[in-house]
């Protein structure tokens, strides 16, 4: 999972993430602005404000549709 978070952070690209948000599991496109050992700061979907999400609430990550991770 951290590999995908690092990819989004370093390349400024969206990834697809399964998240626990507001007590529900949601699949959202996210862009990682920062992350450390405990939290990640994400732009989720079309929201304008970044959200801090505990890493434990990020259930899985994958490349966004059409992205293969190759530069």
N, CA, C and O atoms as a MOPAC input file, in Angstrom:
PM7 MOZYME 1SCF
protein

 N      0.82200 1    -1.18600 1     0.00000 1
 C      0.00000 1     0.00000 1     0.00000 1
 C      0.86800 1     1.25200 1     0.00000 1
 O      0.57800 1     2.20200 1    -0.72700 1
 N      1.92100 1     1.26700 1     0.80000 1
 C      2.77100 1     2.45900 1     0.86100 1
 C      3.43300 1     2.74200 1    -0.47800 1
 O      3.75300 1     3.89000 1    -0.78900 1
 N      3.64000 1     1.69300 1    -1.27000 1
 C      4.20600 1     1.87400 1    -2.60200 1
 C      3.30000 1     2.76000 1    -3.45600 1
 O      3.79100 1     3.64500 1    -4.15800 1
 N      1.99300 1     2.53500 1    -3.40700 1
 C      1.05600 1     3.33600 1    -4.17700 1
 C      0.94600 1     4.75300 1    -3.61800 1
 O      0.83600 1     5.71200 1    -4.38200 1
 N      0.97600 1     4.89200 1    -2.30200 1
 C      0.94400 1     6.23000 1    -1.70200 1
 C      2.17600 1     7.02700 1    -2.12200 1
 O      2.07300 1     8.20500 1    -2.46500 1
 N      3.33700 1     6.38400 1    -2.09600 1
 C      4.57500 1     7.04000 1    -2.50400 1
 C      4.53500 1     7.41000 1    -3.98900 1
 O      4.98500 1     8.49000 1    -4.37100 1
 N      3.99700 1     6.51900 1    -4.82400 1
 C      3.86400 1     6.77500 1    -6.25900 1
 C      3.02600 1     8.03100 1    -6.50400 1
 O      3.42500 1     8.89900 1    -7.28000 1
 N      1.87500 1     8.13100 1    -5.84900 1
 C      1.01000 1     9.29500 1    -6.01500 1
 C      1.69500 1    10.56700 1    -5.53000 1
 O      1.60200 1    11.61200 1    -6.17400 1
 N      2.37700 1    10.47700 1    -4.40400 1
 C      3.06700 1    11.63400 1    -3.84600 1
 C      4.19700 1    12.10800 1    -4.75900 1
 O      4.31600 1    13.30400 1    -5.02600 1
 N      5.01900 1    11.18700 1    -5.23500 1
 C      6.18600 1    11.55800 1    -6.03500 1
 C      5.82900 1    12.01100 1    -7.44600 1
 O      6.50200 1    12.87800 1    -8.00100 1
 N      4.78200 1    11.43900 1    -8.03300 1
 C      4.42800 1    11.74800 1    -9.41200 1
 C      3.22100 1    12.67200 1    -9.54100 1
 O      2.88300 1    13.09000 1   -10.64900 1
 N      2.56600 1    12.99700 1    -8.42600 1
 C      1.40700 1    13.88600 1    -8.46800 1
 C      0.22700 1    13.29000 1    -9.20500 1
 O     -0.57000 1    14.02200 1    -9.79300 1
 N      0.10000 1    11.96300 1    -9.18400 1
 C     -0.95900 1    11.28300 1    -9.92200 1
 C     -1.98600 1    10.69100 1    -8.97200 1
 O     -1.69300 1    10.39000 1    -7.81400 1
 N     -3.19000 1    10.53200 1    -9.48900 1
 C     -4.26000 1     9.93700 1    -8.70100 1
 C     -4.09400 1     8.42900 1    -8.63900 1
 O     -3.58500 1     7.79700 1    -9.56500 1
 N     -4.53500 1     7.87700 1    -7.53100 1
 C     -4.62700 1     6.43100 1    -7.37800 1
 C     -6.05100 1     6.11300 1    -6.91600 1
 O     -6.79000 1     7.00300 1    -6.49400 1
 N     -6.41700 1     4.85800 1    -6.99800 1
 C     -7.72400 1     4.41300 1    -6.51800 1
 C     -7.51300 1     3.81400 1    -5.13500 1
 O     -6.60800 1     3.00400 1    -4.93300 1
 N     -8.34000 1     4.20800 1    -4.19600 1
 C     -8.18100 1     3.72700 1    -2.82000 1
 C     -9.52000 1     3.28000 1    -2.24400 1
 O    -10.56200 1     3.88200 1    -2.50400 1
 N     -9.46500 1     2.21200 1    -1.46000 1
 C    -10.60700 1     1.78100 1    -0.65700 1
 C    -10.37200 1     2.37000 1     0.73100 1
 O     -9.36700 1     2.07300 1     1.37700 1
 N    -11.30000 1     3.20300 1     1.18000 1
 C    -11.13800 1     3.94400 1     2.42600 1
 C    -12.32200 1     3.72400 1     3.35400 1
 O    -13.44000 1     3.45300 1     2.91700 1
 N    -12.05000 1     3.84700 1     4.63000 1
 C    -13.11500 1     3.91500 1     5.62100 1
 C    -13.34600 1     5.40100 1     5.87500 1
 O    -12.53700 1     6.05700 1     6.53300 1
 N    -14.45700 1     5.93100 1     5.35000 1
 C    -14.79200 1     7.34600 1     5.51500 1
 C    -16.17100 1     7.46000 1     6.15400 1
 O    -17.13700 1     6.86100 1     5.68000 1
 N    -16.25200 1     8.22000 1     7.21300 1
 C    -17.52500 1     8.46000 1     7.90500 1
 C    -18.24900 1     7.15900 1     8.24800 1
 O    -19.47500 1     7.08200 1     8.15800 1
 N    -17.48600 1     6.14100 1     8.64000 1
 C    -18.06200 1     4.87500 1     9.05700 1
 C    -18.48400 1     3.95000 1     7.92700 1
 O    -19.09400 1     2.91000 1     8.17300 1
 N    -18.16300 1     4.31800 1     6.68200 1
 C    -18.53200 1     3.47700 1     5.53300 1
 C    -17.30400 1     3.22900 1     4.66600 1
 O    -16.40700 1     4.06900 1     4.58500 1
 N    -17.27600 1     2.08100 1     4.02700 1
 C    -16.18300 1     1.77300 1     3.10100 1
 C    -16.52100 1     2.37900 1     1.74100 1
 O    -17.60200 1     2.15400 1     1.19700 1
 N    -15.57800 1     3.15200 1     1.20400 1
 C    -15.79400 1     3.81600 1    -0.08300 1
 C    -14.57900 1     3.63900 1    -0.96500 1
 O    -13.44400 1     3.60800 1    -0.48900 1
 N    -14.82900 1     3.52200 1    -2.25200 1
 C    -13.74700 1     3.50800 1    -3.23200 1
 C    -13.70900 1     4.88900 1    -3.86500 1
 O    -14.70400 1     5.34300 1    -4.43100 1
 N    -12.56400 1     5.56000 1    -3.77300 1
 C    -12.44300 1     6.92000 1    -4.26400 1
 C    -11.11200 1     7.11300 1    -4.97400 1
 O    -10.11800 1     6.48800 1    -4.60500 1
 N    -11.08200 1     7.97200 1    -5.98800 1
 C     -9.78500 1     8.37900 1    -6.52200 1
 C     -9.18400 1     9.40400 1    -5.55800 1
 O     -9.87200 1    10.32600 1    -5.11900 1
 N     -7.91700 1     9.24300 1    -5.23500 1
 C     -7.26100 1    10.15400 1    -4.29300 1
 C     -5.90900 1    10.58300 1    -4.84600 1
 O     -5.28000 1     9.86400 1    -5.62200 1
 N     -5.48000 1    11.76000 1    -4.43400 1
 C     -4.12700 1    12.23500 1    -4.69300 1
 C     -3.46600 1    12.44300 1    -3.34300 1
 O     -4.01900 1    13.11400 1    -2.47200 1
 N     -2.28500 1    11.87000 1    -3.16800 1
 C     -1.57800 1    11.96200 1    -1.89500 1
 C     -0.75400 1    13.24100 1    -1.87000 1
 O      0.05700 1    13.48100 1    -2.76400 1
 N     -0.96100 1    14.05500 1    -0.85000 1
 C     -0.20400 1    15.29400 1    -0.67300 1
 C      0.95300 1    15.09200 1     0.28700 1
 O      1.99200 1    15.73800 1     0.15500 1
 N      0.77900 1    14.18900 1     1.26500 1
 C      1.82300 1    13.87500 1     2.25100 1
 C      1.41200 1    12.61200 1     2.98700 1
 O      0.22600 1    12.29800 1     3.09200 1
 N      2.40800 1    11.88700 1     3.49700 1
 C      2.09500 1    10.77500 1     4.39300 1
 C      3.30100 1    10.48100 1     5.26000 1
 O      4.44500 1    10.74600 1     4.89100 1
 N      3.00400 1     9.91700 1     6.44200 1
 C      4.04500 1     9.48900 1     7.36600 1
 C      3.64000 1     8.12300 1     7.91700 1
 O      2.83000 1     7.43200 1     7.29800 1
 N      4.16900 1     7.73000 1     9.03200 1
 C      3.90200 1     6.39900 1     9.57900 1
 C      2.47100 1     6.21500 1    10.08300 1
 O      2.00000 1     5.08400 1    10.19700 1
 N      1.77400 1     7.31800 1    10.38600 1
 C      0.44600 1     7.20700 1    10.98800 1
 C     -0.69000 1     7.71500 1    10.11200 1
 O     -1.77900 1     7.14100 1    10.13300 1
 N     -0.46600 1     8.77400 1     9.34500 1
 C     -1.54700 1     9.40100 1     8.58300 1
 C     -1.11700 1     9.73400 1     7.16400 1
 O      0.07000 1     9.79800 1     6.84400 1
 N     -2.12500 1     9.94400 1     6.32700 1
 C     -1.90000 1    10.41400 1     4.96500 1
 C     -2.80700 1    11.61800 1     4.73500 1
 O     -3.96000 1    11.62600 1     5.16700 1
 N     -2.28600 1    12.62300 1     4.06200 1
 C     -3.07100 1    13.79100 1     3.69100 1
 C     -3.46600 1    13.61400 1     2.23300 1
 O     -2.61200 1    13.54500 1     1.34900 1
 N     -4.77700 1    13.54200 1     1.99400 1
 C     -5.30000 1    13.18800 1     0.67900 1
 C     -6.26700 1    14.23200 1     0.14500 1
 O     -6.98400 1    14.87900 1     0.90800 1
 N     -6.27700 1    14.38900 1    -1.17100 1
 C     -7.37400 1    15.05500 1    -1.85500 1
 C     -8.26100 1    13.93000 1    -2.35100 1
 O     -7.84500 1    13.13900 1    -3.19800 1
 N     -9.46900 1    13.84900 1    -1.83900 1
 C    -10.36100 1    12.73500 1    -2.13100 1
 C    -11.40400 1    13.16900 1    -3.14100 1
 O    -12.10800 1    14.15700 1    -2.93300 1
 N    -11.50300 1    12.42300 1    -4.24500 1
 C    -12.50000 1    12.71700 1    -5.27000 1
 C    -12.35600 1    14.13600 1    -5.78500 1
 O    -11.26500 1    14.55000 1    -6.17600 1
 N    -13.43300 1    14.87200 1    -5.78700 1
 C    -13.44700 1    16.24900 1    -6.29200 1
 C    -13.40900 1    17.29800 1    -5.17200 1
 O    -13.60100 1    18.48700 1    -5.42400 1
 N    -13.16200 1    16.85300 1    -3.94500 1
 C    -13.11900 1    17.80400 1    -2.81800 1
 C    -11.96400 1    18.76900 1    -2.98100 1
 O    -10.91800 1    18.41400 1    -3.52400 1
 N    -12.15200 1    19.97100 1    -2.51700 1
 C    -11.12800 1    21.01300 1    -2.61800 1
 C    -10.18400 1    21.01900 1    -1.42900 1
 O     -9.03500 1    21.44100 1    -1.55300 1
 N    -10.66300 1    20.54900 1    -0.26300 1
 C     -9.85900 1    20.58900 1     0.95000 1
 C     -9.18500 1    19.25200 1     1.20000 1
 O     -9.82300 1    18.20700 1     1.07300 1
 N     -7.91100 1    19.26700 1     1.55100 1
 C     -7.22200 1    18.02100 1     1.91100 1
 C     -7.79900 1    17.42900 1     3.19800 1
 O     -8.28200 1    18.15200 1     4.06900 1
 N     -7.73700 1    16.10800 1     3.29700 1
 C     -8.25700 1    15.38300 1     4.45100 1
 C     -7.13500 1    14.52100 1     5.01200 1
 O     -6.43800 1    13.84000 1     4.26100 1
 N     -6.95900 1    14.54800 1     6.33400 1
 C     -6.00500 1    13.66300 1     6.99700 1
 C     -6.71800 1    12.35600 1     7.33200 1
 O     -7.73900 1    12.35300 1     8.02000 1
 N     -6.16900 1    11.24600 1     6.83900 1
 C     -6.77000 1     9.93200 1     7.03100 1
 C     -5.74800 1     9.02800 1     7.71600 1
 O     -4.61300 1     8.93300 1     7.24800 1
 N     -6.12000 1     8.36000 1     8.81300 1
 C     -5.19900 1     7.39400 1     9.41800 1
 C     -4.88400 1     6.28500 1     8.41000 1
 O     -5.76600 1     5.85000 1     7.67000 1
 N     -3.63700 1     5.83100 1     8.38300 1
 C     -3.25800 1     4.77100 1     7.44700 1
 C     -4.08300 1     3.50300 1     7.66900 1
 O     -4.31100 1     2.74500 1     6.72600 1
 N     -4.52400 1     3.26600 1     8.88000 1
 C     -5.36400 1     2.11200 1     9.16000 1
 C     -6.72500 1     2.16800 1     8.48300 1
 O     -7.37200 1     1.13400 1     8.31600 1
 N     -7.17000 1     3.36600 1     8.08900 1
 C     -8.45100 1     3.53100 1     7.39900 1
 C     -8.31400 1     3.41200 1     5.88500 1
 O     -9.31500 1     3.43500 1     5.16800 1
 N     -7.08000 1     3.28600 1     5.39200 1
 C     -6.86300 1     3.04200 1     3.96600 1
 C     -6.71900 1     1.53900 1     3.81900 1
 O     -5.70600 1     0.95900 1     4.21200 1
 N     -7.73700 1     0.91500 1     3.25100 1
 C     -7.80400 1    -0.54400 1     3.20900 1
 C     -6.98900 1    -1.13500 1     2.06600 1
 O     -6.35800 1    -2.17900 1     2.23500 1
 N     -6.99200 1    -0.48700 1     0.90900 1
 C     -6.17000 1    -0.94200 1    -0.21000 1
 C     -6.02000 1     0.18800 1    -1.22300 1
 O     -6.78200 1     1.15400 1    -1.21500 1
 N     -5.02000 1     0.04700 1    -2.09600 1
 C     -4.75000 1     1.04100 1    -3.12700 1
 C     -4.40900 1     0.32100 1    -4.42500 1
 O     -3.96700 1    -0.82800 1    -4.42300 1
 N     -4.62500 1     1.02500 1    -5.53200 1
 C     -4.31400 1     0.49900 1    -6.85200 1
 C     -4.09800 1     1.69300 1    -7.77700 1
 O     -4.44300 1     2.82300 1    -7.43400 1
 N     -3.53100 1     1.43700 1    -8.93800 1
 C     -3.40500 1     2.49900 1    -9.92400 1
 C     -4.80100 1     2.91500 1   -10.39300 1
 O     -5.71800 1     2.09600 1   -10.46300 1
 N     -4.93800 1     4.18000 1   -10.70800 1
 C     -6.20500 1     4.67500 1   -11.23700 1
 C     -6.44900 1     4.06100 1   -12.60800 1
 O     -5.51700 1     3.57600 1   -13.25100 1
 N     -7.66500 1     4.08000 1   -13.04300 1
 C     -8.03700 1     3.50300 1   -14.33500 1
 C     -7.20200 1     4.12700 1   -15.45400 1
 O     -7.11200 1     5.35100 1   -15.56000 1
 N     -6.60400 1     3.29600 1   -16.27300 1
 C     -5.78900 1     3.77000 1   -17.38600 1
 C     -4.34300 1     4.02000 1   -17.04100 1
 O     -3.55000 1     4.31100 1   -17.93600 1
 N     -3.96300 1     3.92000 1   -15.77400 1
 C     -2.59700 1     4.16200 1   -15.34000 1
 C     -1.93500 1     2.82000 1   -15.05600 1
 O     -2.48700 1     1.99300 1   -14.33000 1
 N     -0.74400 1     2.60100 1   -15.62900 1
 C     -0.03300 1     1.33800 1   -15.40100 1
 C      1.14800 1     1.51400 1   -14.48000 1
 O      1.82700 1     0.54200 1   -14.14800 1
 N      1.41000 1     2.75400 1   -14.05500 1
 C      2.52800 1     3.01000 1   -13.16200 1
 C      3.84500 1     3.19900 1   -13.88500 1
 O      4.88900 1     3.34100 1   -13.24900 1
 N      3.80700 1     3.20200 1   -15.20900 1
 C      5.01500 1     3.42000 1   -15.98700 1
 C      5.10600 1     4.88400 1   -16.36600 1
 O      4.10000 1     5.52600 1   -16.67200 1
 N      6.32000 1     5.40400 1   -16.34300 1
 C      6.48100 1     6.81600 1   -16.73600 1
 C      6.95900 1     6.93400 1   -18.14600 1
 O      7.14900 1     8.04500 1   -18.64300 1

